[in-house]
Amino acid sequence: MRNKKVFIKTFGCQMNEYDSNRIYDNVSNLGFVKTEDQANAECYILNTCHIRDKAKEKVYHEIGRIKKLYRDKKKPIMIVAGCVAQAENDEMLKREPYIDIVIGPQAYHKINNLLKKHELKKKQEETEFDTISKFRYFDKISNNNNKISAFLTIQEGCDKFCHFCVVPYTRGPEYSRPFNKIINEAEQLIKNGAKEITLLGQNVNAYSYRENSKEFRISNLIYHLNQYSELERIRYTTSHPKDMSEDLIECYSSCKKLMPLVHLPIQSGSDKILESMNRKHKVEDYIKVYEKLKKINKEVEFSSDFIIGYPGETKKDFEDTYNLIKKIKFINSFSFIFSPRPGTKASKLDMVDENIAKQRLTLVQEKLFNNQIEMNKSMENDIIEVLVENKMKKQNKFFGRNKYISPVIFDGVESHIGKIVKVKIQTSNQNTLFGSVNKNMKAA
Ligand code: SAM
Ligand code: SF4
Ligand code: F3S
């Protein structure tokens, strides 16, 4: 079969990135080959995100741009995948005739059939939540990702229904993949050269798989992966404070490869707002988890997600969030103004004044960015461990990450790629550390 080119553009979270790679593993069996040239593809896949803002409009805008790119050429097969596809389903086909296929996140096992049927020039839509069949299908297709740092989805969907969030509607109910299938896939990734694996799930620490009356939890996966000598680092994201169980906390003392950055979204520092968000935990519960983790492993640092200007957020509620950030000194965090999402409970509530929300976001981000700057500054002149991912495209430098996932750019050599090397940090800014590998410093 003649090779046909496919271009995949991915928006949103790491789970979408993982999905895009798996979609590619699948369509490559039909003879599609990935291209970096978006203006010359036979198939164009937009893997979309619905989490905030005008997600739907952004997709139509993007398609308008693609139309222009192909104005004088043969139109590519246009596929819209991901969370906007799930939320909008056949509405998209009605509104934008340029789209050929709309496919939701739990239907990716059907994409090859849809592509084969496309020859009939039919518009097609697949948005059924068929998570079990999807993973059974993909378990038989090897994961060809050969990145040093690889993602591995272990859990999908969400049953928590926070009042602001679309994920339960776009990804469907919680599902945990079988333990042995995850391990098989991890072994493929390690064979392909992965030195770091990030376990993924919308509620990753709620992972629970039962077989022969034994329950496997995320802690079991971490212990198991910790044994592979070729694997250097383990991470997981995104977790919920309610599911930070003792066995998972214990991993931070027993599993040397589990990285000490705990990304644990709290959203707000006010119990009143947490209750209105339906978060099912209090600030105090969160602080207890923080204290336990700090006690068990002094290297642990926290990062988080914050929603600012949630309906009903008063000056006092906001100050509670601000003070929590001062107390915990979060690094590497994300903060957003509340965005009302169609179909969610919070979208029916009265919004906080836009200017006030913006002012609050600025204050929070200043504080978070300062924490990050201070953290990075504290590493200047230190020798730190960096997992080297690649050579940079535009400069003769190398790129890697420290244990807290911060980017490190340094002078190195090709043979450092895929290794943990010791880098002396010379300077830093808010986002990045800069340094060089000393020739006398052997890779750790
Ligand atoms: N499962 C994770 C948890 O429980 O925290 C969050 C996953 S969600 C994909 C990622 C982040 O998007 C959330 O932590 C939240 O801060 C943000 N987010 C979700 N819905 C939002 C909304 N309507 N407006 C603003 N931010 C939102
Ligand atoms: Fe969304 Fe996370 Fe809440 Fe689930 S737990 S509804 S994914 S914010
Ligand atoms: Fe976005 Fe869907 Fe991920 S809405 S954040 S792509 S789960």
Short mmCIF file of C-alpha atoms in Angstrom, two decimals, residues 13 83 137 232 274:
data_model
loop_
_atom_site.label_atom_id
_atom_site.label_comp_id
_atom_site.label_asym_id
_atom_site.label_seq_id
_atom_site.Cartn_x
_atom_site.Cartn_y
_atom_site.Cartn_z
CA CYS A 13 -3.72 17.33 28.57
CA CYS A 83 -13.14 16.00 24.16
CA TYR A 137 -8.24 -3.47 21.00
CA GLU A 232 15.08 5.74 35.88
CA LEU A 274 -14.41 23.44 47.83
#
